[in-house]
Amino acid sequence: MKKTILIASLFLTVIMQAQDRPQPKPGPAPVINIGKPQTFELKNGLKVMVVENNKLPRVSYNLTIDNAPYAEGDKKGVADLASSMIGNGTKKMSKDAFNEEIDFLGANIGFSSNGAYASGLSKYSGRILELMADGALNSVFTQEELDKEKAKLVEGLKNQEKSVEAVAARVEDVLVFGKNHPNGEYITEETIKNVSLADVLNEYNSHFVPANAYLVVIGDVKFKDVKKSVEKLFSSWKKAVAPAVSYTDPKDVQYTQINFVDMPNAVQSQISLVNVTNLKMTDPDYFAVLLANQVLGGDFNSYLNMNLREAHGWTYGARSGIRGNKYVGKFTASTQVRNAVTDSAVVEFFKEIKKIRTEKVADDMLKNVKAGYVGNFVMQIQKPGTVARYALLTQTQGLPADFYENYIKNINAVTADDILRVSKKYFLEDKTRVVITGKASDVLPGLESLKMPIFYFDKFGNPTEKPVAKKSVPAGVTTTTVLDNYIKAVGGDKAVKAVKTILVTSSGTVQGIPVVMTKKASASNKFLEEVTGMGQTLAKTVFDGTKGYESGQGQKQDFDAEKTTAMKFYANAFPELALANTTGAQLSGIESINGKDAYVVKAGKFSFFYDVATGLKVAETEDLEVQGQKFTKGTTFEDYKDVKGVKVPYKTVVNVGIEIELIASDVKINEGVTDADFQ
């Protein structure tokens, strides 16, 4: 089934437009006046901070329980389950009644195992706080709700198993922190099954306690009223301290190495260079490190992004990140690139890290980075949520009372020498763990040429053997036999040729936006694909058999000669009918797709994968270029169902750096399509 560049182009356009926004221009440093909280503490240990701000008739409450991270062991997921169950009904109100009143008040209230938040109009401030306190302190936990939340968690895990990004993130943390560290352990279906209702209750009772709890209140309220309400609602919270924890801090590898995870379905490689950090917000290096990271990979004009995206066109974004925290963390520099340039991208990462460690940053760049950082800080400080976060961080990170008032001054005081000094300390090149998750058959030969030690791991961070190279094709199997078997598998030559038109309606989400995709194709190589969302057409592709165009976001582009030629072959619902006769189409080998062997047929920029056992097409890839950026789009096909004698995949997953899952709700053969659709 046809999948054009439509969704890929739509997604990449959104990303690129966000990255192309101009940076704030330098201007005079503004005076920062952050509302100072009035404070009090309850006998149970709850610390309360109130910032009166009557600019808007709104109020926000943020309850944070600042416990140290802790490992959950073979019951990993118990905190997640507790988070999802807190507030789902209380001893005073049913779940439905609770949610209905929140909606009636126009409020926003949420809970987790680490606290709660609430916001709304200040005229309802008292009731909003009552609801938040009730949900936090009087939650009812039932087996029925636990079973529902377990099922959701398990389903989420299943959806992640084919996600290169999710697997890469999991393995990175396992390797950097270790499986027994709070940041390194991960949830599995087995650990979820181990969690009982008693475990959830114990988690809540032992960790949802006031000893390290902070309630930050900001908005159109009066301190005395807040104090009275908090004392009334939270004094009954039983005084307790969370269990003490201890664990070994992670260490860097002894020498730079590649840690490789094979994902045969990957159309792009996920690359992450990692080293351990121990940066505190109170460290003298803190502000210099923030700006050094902006120069290296935290800004659109950073070294990494200008190299990998702008100079080479390998990715839509390369970035780096580091945080100040009272616990040991990590520095990462990461991107996604197409398989063919994975090894080259690794070389360029080290080139830019070496540059920032050995060369002073240019004055103009440092000036612009400071201006961007200051501009963002000033914009964020206008938000009540930011003020609340800063008040909380001042307490939990042990910051000076004037930390944020002096923030801009400290940013502007950073010099090029400071950037050079801290880069040598925090951005390592000789003890770097390079975690790469990608398709071994495509990228390993290039990585091996880098002469770095390579260690291999499975999708859960367990050491494993080097992936087996592409399997050879058995004697007698040819391009023609593979394609013939596919036609037989989907219904046979007669049934397939009887398909004159096909209409498929599918739904999914793109960056959280619900979308509907309608596809129409005819046996005469006419094609329509339209994506709608938010009540409008987001993108559209039309081909009438001889010419076509793509449109989206108010722009329209006619097909060039290359695209027209490709569409003449590929517009048909079953291009396999013509593929055997296509010049250059050839059977290249056997590869693993989602754990199953598949024959690979290559034709120009396309690769088609057919299950060795069933004959069905399970995936395809296409090399594309969108807005000057080259990448590979991958599509997998699952859940084949019979429709009027032919099998059609009802589930497709498009991979363009993120995975977009589309589920068919309606498939029609030889109905619902007319020539007028392709105009």
XYZ file of C-alpha atoms in Angstrom:
679
model
C 0.000 0.000 0.000
C 1.275 3.463 -0.914
C 2.851 5.678 1.728
C 4.119 8.991 0.340
C 6.360 11.526 2.027
C 3.246 13.351 3.186
C 3.336 12.644 6.909
C 7.135 12.751 6.983
C 7.129 16.164 5.338
C 4.412 17.423 7.677
C 6.291 16.268 10.778
C 9.686 17.563 9.663
C 8.227 20.924 8.657
C 6.830 21.418 12.164
C 10.193 20.538 13.730
C 12.240 22.683 11.381
C 10.006 25.725 11.646
C 10.369 25.584 15.414
C 14.161 25.359 15.127
C 14.379 28.131 12.518
C 12.826 30.789 14.727
C 15.172 33.767 15.055
C 17.103 34.096 18.296
C 16.349 37.051 20.609
C 18.500 40.093 19.880
C 20.766 41.433 22.619
C 19.347 44.257 24.680
C 19.816 45.870 28.085
C 19.721 43.419 30.955
C 16.319 43.675 32.655
C 15.894 43.974 36.375
C 14.560 40.716 37.786
C 12.109 40.912 40.647
C 10.876 37.488 41.636
C 8.142 37.396 44.175
C 9.551 36.345 47.526
C 7.438 33.704 49.228
C 6.016 34.035 52.694
C 6.564 30.747 54.462
C 5.335 28.607 57.295
C 5.668 24.964 58.313
C 3.145 22.526 59.747
C 3.995 20.281 62.672
C 4.037 17.250 60.358
C 6.893 18.774 58.345
C 5.009 20.189 55.335
C 6.704 23.414 54.266
C 4.484 26.019 52.613
C 5.553 28.946 50.416
C 3.048 31.589 49.332
C 3.674 34.234 46.665
C 0.871 36.786 46.395
C 0.392 37.937 42.791
C -2.838 39.718 41.893
C -2.022 40.538 38.261
C -4.468 37.871 37.143
C -7.447 36.336 38.978
C -5.804 32.922 39.082
C -4.109 30.668 41.594
C -1.805 27.667 41.346
C -0.838 25.057 43.906
C 2.174 22.785 43.541
C 2.775 20.033 46.080
C 6.175 18.354 45.683
C 7.520 15.506 47.780
C 11.283 15.767 47.466
C 12.286 12.227 48.373
C 15.585 10.803 47.198
C 15.335 8.520 44.145
C 14.931 4.886 45.086
C 14.997 1.564 43.258
C 11.869 -0.596 43.082
C 13.558 -3.865 42.138
C 11.376 -6.698 40.863
C 8.287 -4.547 41.436
C 9.408 -1.696 39.191
C 6.284 0.172 38.175
C 4.667 0.339 41.602
C 5.308 4.109 41.768
C 3.834 4.555 38.292
C 0.757 2.603 39.296
C 0.394 4.607 42.497
C 0.710 7.815 40.471
C -2.091 6.799 38.142
C -4.388 5.752 41.001
C -3.979 8.702 43.354
C -6.983 10.981 42.959
C -9.137 8.336 41.247
C -11.873 8.724 43.805
C -11.575 9.578 47.504
C -13.171 8.542 50.757
C -15.563 11.473 50.348
C -16.241 11.515 46.584
C -16.482 9.017 43.764
C -14.083 9.254 40.833
C -16.806 10.571 38.515
C -18.100 13.140 40.995
C -14.560 14.323 41.687
C -13.783 14.823 37.992
C -17.137 16.431 37.279
C -16.575 19.101 39.913
C -13.107 19.832 38.555
C -14.636 20.360 35.120
C -17.403 22.539 36.558
C -14.839 24.792 38.245
C -12.735 24.974 35.086
C -9.792 23.809 37.187
C -6.788 21.653 36.389
C -5.819 19.106 39.039
C -3.386 16.223 38.799
C -1.575 13.771 41.044
C 1.527 11.605 41.084
C 3.472 9.566 43.596
C 5.677 12.651 44.044
C 2.957 15.181 44.755
C 0.063 17.056 43.178
C -0.761 20.250 41.326
C -3.857 22.373 40.855
C -4.739 25.647 39.185
C -7.819 27.692 38.378
C -9.656 30.922 38.992
C -8.860 32.519 42.322
C -12.553 32.883 43.191
C -12.614 29.097 43.481
C -9.207 28.882 45.193
C -10.541 27.481 48.434
C -12.511 24.685 46.801
C -9.702 23.843 44.380
C -7.304 23.402 47.300
C -9.883 21.258 49.109
C -10.195 18.965 46.091
C -6.434 18.676 45.671
C -5.943 17.906 49.358
C -8.772 15.374 49.318
C -7.350 13.593 46.288
C -3.824 13.594 47.688
C -4.567 12.537 51.261
C -7.800 10.534 51.022
C -7.421 8.512 47.843
C -9.174 5.169 47.590
C -7.206 2.332 46.001
C -9.186 -0.587 44.582
C -8.262 -3.804 42.829
C -10.476 -2.854 39.905
C -8.584 0.390 39.312
C -5.241 -1.369 39.751
C -6.132 -3.960 37.121
C -7.126 -1.207 34.683
C -3.907 0.735 35.230
C -1.798 -2.415 34.921
C -3.409 -3.188 31.570
C -2.675 0.346 30.330
C 0.940 0.110 31.449
C 1.442 -3.256 29.759
C -0.114 -2.008 26.534
C 2.196 0.991 26.597
C 5.208 -1.292 26.977
C 4.146 -3.363 23.986
C 3.861 -0.248 21.862
C 7.375 0.797 22.857
C 9.135 -2.446 21.994
C 9.426 -1.569 18.308
C 10.330 2.061 19.013
C 14.002 2.716 18.357
C 13.858 5.869 20.455
C 12.284 4.117 23.469
C 14.715 1.189 23.330
C 17.679 3.544 22.933
C 16.662 5.593 25.984
C 16.184 2.467 28.111
C 19.496 0.886 27.187
C 21.373 4.159 27.618
C 20.195 4.482 31.223
C 20.865 0.813 31.968
C 24.440 1.085 30.717
C 25.201 4.450 32.316
C 23.593 3.907 35.731
C 23.237 0.122 36.076
C 20.083 -1.954 36.480
C 20.053 -1.608 40.272
C 20.232 2.185 40.215
C 16.960 4.174 40.382
C 17.766 5.775 37.029
C 18.808 2.524 35.405
C 16.051 0.081 36.286
C 13.124 -0.282 33.908
C 9.554 -1.528 33.864
C 8.702 -4.881 32.284
C 5.489 -6.833 31.981
C 6.845 -9.212 34.622
C 7.604 -6.480 37.180
C 4.114 -5.044 36.661
C 2.573 -8.462 37.303
C 4.540 -8.632 40.562
C 2.794 -5.546 41.944
C -0.173 -6.192 44.220
C -2.720 -3.810 45.682
C -0.904 -4.129 49.005
C 2.314 -3.009 47.283
C 0.603 0.111 45.937
C -0.806 0.937 49.359
C 2.601 0.419 50.953
C 4.215 2.635 48.302
C 1.690 5.380 49.003
C 1.852 5.114 52.792
C 5.636 4.952 53.016
C 6.630 7.533 50.382
C 3.696 9.948 50.089
C 4.640 11.608 53.388
C 5.130 15.229 54.514
C 8.705 15.171 55.857
C 10.213 16.385 52.579
C 7.038 17.913 51.159
C 6.729 21.470 49.841
C 3.521 23.261 48.922
C 4.049 26.322 46.716
C 1.053 28.647 46.308
C 1.159 31.475 43.764
C -1.572 33.808 42.615
C -4.392 36.117 43.578
C -4.649 34.965 47.195
C -3.967 36.297 50.677
C -1.299 34.700 52.847
C -3.482 34.568 55.933
C -6.306 32.852 54.025
C -3.951 30.302 52.526
C -2.364 29.588 55.893
C -5.739 29.003 57.475
C -6.873 26.669 54.673
C -3.631 24.684 54.564
C -3.615 24.168 58.310
C -7.184 22.915 58.134
C -6.680 20.586 55.178
C -3.150 19.247 55.692
C -2.622 19.116 59.466
C -4.175 15.637 59.515
C -1.442 14.366 57.161
C 0.380 11.914 59.370
C 3.948 12.881 60.208
C 6.375 10.419 58.619
C 9.711 10.156 56.821
C 10.327 8.141 53.670
C 12.603 5.097 54.009
C 16.330 5.828 53.790
C 18.014 4.675 50.585
C 21.560 4.147 49.413
C 23.132 3.085 46.156
C 26.423 3.345 44.363
C 26.922 6.323 42.094
C 27.661 5.471 38.455
C 31.136 5.788 36.951
C 32.335 6.588 33.469
C 33.757 3.882 31.228
C 37.537 3.532 31.359
C 37.938 4.336 27.671
C 35.800 5.602 24.812
C 33.735 2.814 23.278
C 30.664 2.086 21.176
C 27.766 0.256 22.821
C 25.588 -1.062 20.005
C 21.966 -2.244 20.071
C 20.634 -3.966 16.964
C 17.145 -2.878 15.866
C 16.526 -4.452 12.435
C 13.427 -2.289 11.884
C 15.390 0.956 12.362
C 15.465 3.267 9.351
C 17.573 5.743 11.284
C 20.241 5.320 13.939
C 19.811 6.816 17.378
C 23.212 8.125 18.522
C 24.000 9.311 22.034
C 27.391 10.225 23.509
C 27.207 10.019 27.297
C 29.361 10.659 30.317
C 28.550 10.898 34.030
C 28.296 14.334 35.669
C 28.020 15.624 39.205
C 27.040 19.242 38.639
C 25.271 21.064 41.453
C 23.320 24.282 40.959
C 25.454 25.775 43.730
C 28.742 24.909 41.982
C 30.895 27.844 40.808
C 30.941 26.135 37.389
C 27.161 26.041 37.035
C 26.523 29.068 34.815
C 29.589 28.431 32.682
C 28.408 24.861 32.080
C 24.943 26.070 31.054
C 26.428 28.323 28.395
C 29.039 25.787 27.305
C 26.235 23.335 26.633
C 24.354 25.995 24.644
C 27.438 26.544 22.500
C 27.984 22.824 21.956
C 24.444 21.576 21.392
C 21.786 23.438 23.355
C 21.099 26.154 20.798
C 19.946 26.083 17.165
C 23.235 27.735 16.137
C 25.286 25.341 18.269
C 28.357 23.525 17.001
C 26.568 20.194 16.728
C 23.446 21.449 14.972
C 25.343 23.643 12.532
C 27.547 20.680 11.644
C 25.195 17.706 11.443
C 22.075 19.510 10.270
C 23.127 22.649 8.426
C 26.491 21.676 6.944
C 25.805 18.001 6.217
C 22.004 17.715 6.121
C 22.081 14.432 8.025
C 19.434 15.213 10.630
C 16.681 17.656 11.555
C 18.412 18.356 14.863
C 21.496 17.526 16.921
C 21.568 18.540 20.551
C 23.263 18.174 23.909
C 22.052 18.437 27.476
C 23.297 18.646 31.055
C 21.502 19.564 34.285
C 22.480 20.759 37.706
C 21.117 18.485 40.424
C 21.952 17.308 43.906
C 22.212 13.770 42.542
C 24.691 12.371 40.038
C 23.427 12.738 36.476
C 24.708 12.595 32.907
C 25.762 14.720 29.978
C 24.393 13.613 26.603
C 24.914 14.686 23.026
C 22.471 13.013 20.666
C 20.767 12.883 17.293
C 19.074 10.604 14.784
C 20.636 10.106 11.363
C 19.965 7.853 8.412
C 21.835 4.567 8.528
C 24.290 5.374 5.757
C 25.948 8.217 7.681
C 25.953 6.782 11.203
C 29.726 6.333 11.381
C 30.346 9.762 9.839
C 28.032 11.392 12.370
C 29.987 9.827 15.250
C 33.203 11.309 13.818
C 31.601 14.765 13.631
C 30.334 14.547 17.214
C 33.866 14.007 18.480
C 35.151 16.744 16.197
C 32.824 19.303 17.805
C 33.503 18.074 21.334
C 37.225 18.408 20.677
C 36.665 21.898 19.299
C 34.885 23.214 22.390
C 37.529 21.587 24.633
C 40.494 23.103 22.789
C 39.336 26.351 21.109
C 37.870 29.454 22.688
C 34.324 30.210 21.580
C 34.059 33.255 19.308
C 32.999 36.486 21.026
C 29.979 36.974 18.764
C 28.709 33.460 19.383
C 29.107 33.741 23.144
C 27.326 37.093 23.073
C 24.408 35.670 21.088
C 24.155 32.580 23.282
C 24.003 34.771 26.379
C 21.320 36.949 24.786
C 19.251 33.901 23.887
C 19.583 32.426 27.361
C 18.720 35.712 29.055
C 15.767 36.288 26.699
C 14.343 32.873 27.461
C 14.866 33.376 31.196
C 13.005 36.694 31.116
C 10.082 35.188 29.178
C 9.807 32.209 31.493
C 9.908 34.316 34.636
C 6.577 35.854 33.647
C 4.842 32.510 34.140
C 3.455 31.646 37.599
C 4.551 28.049 37.137
C 8.137 29.163 36.667
C 8.032 31.299 39.788
C 6.719 28.306 41.700
C 9.487 26.093 40.329
C 12.170 28.618 41.222
C 10.837 28.949 44.759
C 10.886 25.179 45.094
C 14.392 24.788 43.655
C 15.704 27.449 46.009
C 14.610 25.225 48.890
C 15.338 21.744 47.553
C 18.699 22.577 45.951
C 19.928 24.751 48.815
C 20.278 27.859 46.629
C 21.059 31.344 47.935
C 17.960 33.478 48.470
C 19.069 35.845 45.682
C 20.031 33.098 43.211
C 17.470 34.032 40.570
C 17.759 37.795 41.111
C 21.459 37.399 40.228
C 20.831 34.880 37.442
C 21.336 37.267 34.513
C 24.385 38.865 36.129
C 25.977 35.439 36.558
C 25.179 34.462 32.969
C 26.730 37.655 31.625
C 29.839 37.175 33.769
C 30.807 33.942 31.978
C 33.883 34.326 29.760
C 35.282 32.360 26.845
C 38.001 31.099 29.179
C 35.298 29.776 31.521
C 33.644 27.921 28.612
C 36.967 26.320 27.684
C 37.717 25.315 31.272
C 34.381 23.669 32.082
C 34.166 21.952 28.680
C 37.359 20.065 29.463
C 35.854 19.000 32.786
C 32.288 18.073 31.807
C 32.399 17.103 28.091
C 34.706 14.094 27.916
C 36.282 12.613 24.808
C 38.469 9.863 26.265
C 35.870 8.237 28.543
C 32.744 8.558 26.437
C 30.098 5.887 26.054
C 28.722 6.076 22.501
C 25.320 4.359 22.577
C 24.028 3.562 19.092
C 20.710 1.893 18.395
C 20.250 1.000 14.756
C 20.182 -1.584 12.012
C 23.331 -3.667 12.341
C 23.441 -4.881 8.736
C 23.499 -1.275 7.515
C 25.711 0.495 10.026
C 28.175 -1.956 11.593
C 30.674 -2.053 8.700
C 31.077 1.717 8.909
C 31.301 1.733 12.710
C 33.966 -0.972 12.649
C 36.068 1.228 10.370
C 36.281 3.817 13.186
C 38.588 1.453 15.110
C 36.718 2.013 18.388
C 35.989 -0.940 20.672
C 32.410 -2.104 20.066
C 30.323 -3.969 22.633
C 26.904 -5.408 21.804
C 23.740 -5.331 23.897
C 20.136 -6.445 23.497
C 17.071 -4.224 23.873
C 17.276 -4.487 27.668
C 20.941 -3.657 28.077
C 22.155 -7.255 28.456
C 25.505 -8.116 26.813
C 25.041 -10.165 23.655
C 26.954 -11.455 20.666
C 27.671 -9.462 17.543
C 24.561 -9.502 15.296
C 24.663 -12.064 12.501
C 25.241 -10.578 9.075
C 22.525 -10.640 6.410
C 21.491 -14.208 5.581
C 22.009 -15.632 2.124
C 19.031 -16.407 -0.108
C 18.297 -20.137 -0.672
C 18.845 -21.536 -4.153
C 15.841 -21.131 -6.431
C 14.469 -18.051 -4.664
C 14.411 -15.021 -6.968
C 12.820 -11.598 -7.137
C 10.032 -13.090 -9.233
C 9.299 -15.959 -6.832
C 9.210 -13.599 -3.833
C 6.769 -11.248 -5.553
C 4.654 -14.142 -6.837
C 4.437 -15.520 -3.289
C 3.295 -12.113 -2.059
C 0.512 -11.983 -4.664
C -0.564 -15.493 -3.648
C -0.469 -14.562 0.042
C -2.771 -11.574 -0.371
C -5.362 -13.447 -2.429
C -3.903 -14.647 -5.718
C -3.306 -13.137 -9.137
C -6.965 -13.169 -10.189
C -8.234 -11.518 -6.987
C -5.509 -8.879 -6.958
C -6.011 -7.940 -10.613
C -9.744 -7.653 -9.943
C -9.027 -4.729 -7.592
C -9.769 -1.675 -9.705
C -9.884 0.795 -6.808
C -9.203 0.761 -3.083
C -10.204 3.197 -0.349
C -8.574 3.086 3.095
C -9.485 5.369 6.002
C -7.067 5.319 8.959
C -6.560 7.324 12.130
C -3.627 8.103 14.377
C -1.782 11.002 16.022
C 1.049 13.264 14.844
C 2.770 15.107 17.714
C -0.332 14.615 19.839
C -2.712 15.882 17.148
C -5.447 13.366 16.176
C -5.405 12.898 12.415
C -7.385 10.951 9.830
C -5.699 9.717 6.667
C -7.750 8.887 3.583
C -6.089 6.977 0.747
C -7.560 6.204 -2.641
C -5.787 4.317 -5.437
C -6.764 2.821 -8.766
C -5.373 0.095 -10.998
C -4.643 2.798 -13.597
C -2.016 4.290 -11.263
C -4.091 7.136 -9.902
C -3.610 8.091 -6.287
C -4.912 10.369 -3.527
C -3.696 10.675 0.056
C -5.137 13.306 2.389
C -4.402 13.937 6.057
C -6.937 15.937 8.037
C -6.839 17.154 11.614
C -8.169 19.988 13.736
C -11.014 20.354 11.228
C -8.835 21.082 8.231
C -6.655 19.461 5.580
C -3.083 19.309 6.859
C -1.500 17.763 3.781
C -2.554 16.247 0.498
C -0.987 14.292 -2.375
C -2.737 13.768 -5.716
C -1.591 11.892 -8.844
C -3.827 11.485 -11.905
C -1.655 8.935 -13.710
C 0.474 11.450 -15.600
C 1.028 14.400 -13.254
C 0.526 15.260 -9.617
C 1.199 17.601 -6.733
C 1.621 17.838 -2.969
C 0.037 20.558 -0.865
C 0.016 21.529 2.774
C 0.079 24.551 5.064
C -1.079 26.828 2.242
C 1.589 25.721 -0.224
C 1.393 23.570 -3.345
C 4.224 21.898 -5.244
C 3.907 20.033 -8.528
C 5.772 16.755 -8.982
C 9.075 16.963 -10.817
C 10.062 14.383 -13.434
C 11.677 12.052 -10.897
C 8.653 12.079 -8.597
C 6.269 11.571 -11.533
C 8.213 8.526 -12.721
C 8.189 7.041 -9.233
C 4.470 7.612 -8.808
C 3.627 5.956 -12.129
C 5.081 2.785 -10.707
C 4.045 3.166 -7.089
C 0.559 4.693 -7.182
C -1.105 1.319 -7.659
C -2.522 -0.333 -4.553
C -0.422 -3.405 -5.424
C 2.819 -2.161 -7.051
C 4.169 -5.709 -6.854
C 2.231 -6.423 -10.043
C 4.749 -4.264 -11.885
C 7.760 -4.561 -9.590
C 9.179 -7.726 -11.167
C 9.468 -5.920 -14.481
C 10.958 -2.766 -12.971
C 14.493 -2.050 -14.115
C 16.962 -2.527 -11.290
C 14.604 -4.411 -8.954
C 16.580 -7.186 -7.313
C 16.494 -9.567 -4.397
C 19.326 -8.489 -2.084
C 19.122 -10.922 0.815
C 17.293 -11.827 4.008
C 16.961 -9.481 6.988
C 15.184 -9.640 10.322
C 12.093 -7.456 10.675
C 10.508 -7.428 14.117
C 12.135 -10.748 14.917
C 11.133 -12.540 11.694
C 13.153 -13.217 8.553
C 12.121 -11.280 5.466
C 13.287 -11.258 1.849
C 14.531 -7.835 0.754
C 13.738 -6.555 -2.739
C 15.405 -3.273 -3.690
C 14.227 -0.964 -6.468
C 15.878 2.439 -6.705
C 15.196 4.373 -3.511
C 12.750 1.723 -2.268
C 13.310 -1.481 -0.302
C 10.476 -3.980 0.199
C 10.466 -6.689 2.869
C 8.432 -9.906 2.514
C 8.011 -12.408 5.342
C 9.864 -15.617 4.460
C 7.190 -17.771 6.099
C 3.952 -16.050 5.054
C 4.953 -14.190 1.905
C 3.204 -11.020 3.141
C 4.865 -7.628 2.865
C 5.865 -6.612 6.377
C 7.802 -3.408 5.706
C 9.176 -0.985 3.168
C 11.660 1.885 3.237
C 12.132 4.889 0.997
C 15.060 7.324 0.812
C 13.703 10.864 0.745
C 14.751 14.480 0.857
C 12.552 17.084 2.546
C 13.581 20.735 2.726
C 17.164 19.783 1.914
C 17.335 17.099 4.626
C 17.934 13.525 3.532
C 16.400 10.731 5.579
C 14.876 7.303 5.265
C 11.193 6.756 5.889
C 10.179 3.300 7.038
C 6.738 1.725 7.130
C 5.727 -1.568 8.703
C 2.527 -3.474 7.907
C 0.594 -5.637 10.349
C -2.831 -7.101 11.085
C -3.780 -8.247 7.569
C -7.521 -8.786 7.110
C -9.543 -10.141 4.215
C -11.589 -7.610 2.237
C -13.508 -9.010 -0.754
C -10.971 -11.740 -1.363
C -7.744 -9.762 -0.846
C -5.756 -9.219 2.331
C -5.097 -5.630 3.410
C -2.956 -4.460 6.382
C -5.118 -2.693 8.939
C -2.170 -1.419 10.961
C 0.701 0.579 9.521
C 3.494 2.276 11.453
C 5.390 5.077 9.741
C 8.867 5.883 11.094
C 10.264 9.331 10.313
C 12.386 9.731 13.420
C 9.273 9.176 15.496
C 6.767 6.401 14.981
C 3.272 7.268 13.753
C 0.792 4.431 14.170
C -2.210 4.385 11.835
C -5.146 2.019 12.330
C -7.582 1.434 9.457
C -11.238 1.867 10.344
C -12.678 1.348 6.860
C -11.406 -0.421 3.734
C -13.435 -0.518 0.522
C -12.614 -2.442 -2.647
C -14.052 -1.240 -5.973
C -16.310 1.363 -4.383
C -16.101 4.905 -3.068
C -13.510 6.055 -5.655
C -14.061 8.059 -8.857
C -11.768 9.750 -11.380
C -12.808 13.113 -9.917
C -10.897 12.243 -6.739
C -7.570 12.531 -8.582
C -8.004 16.021 -10.008
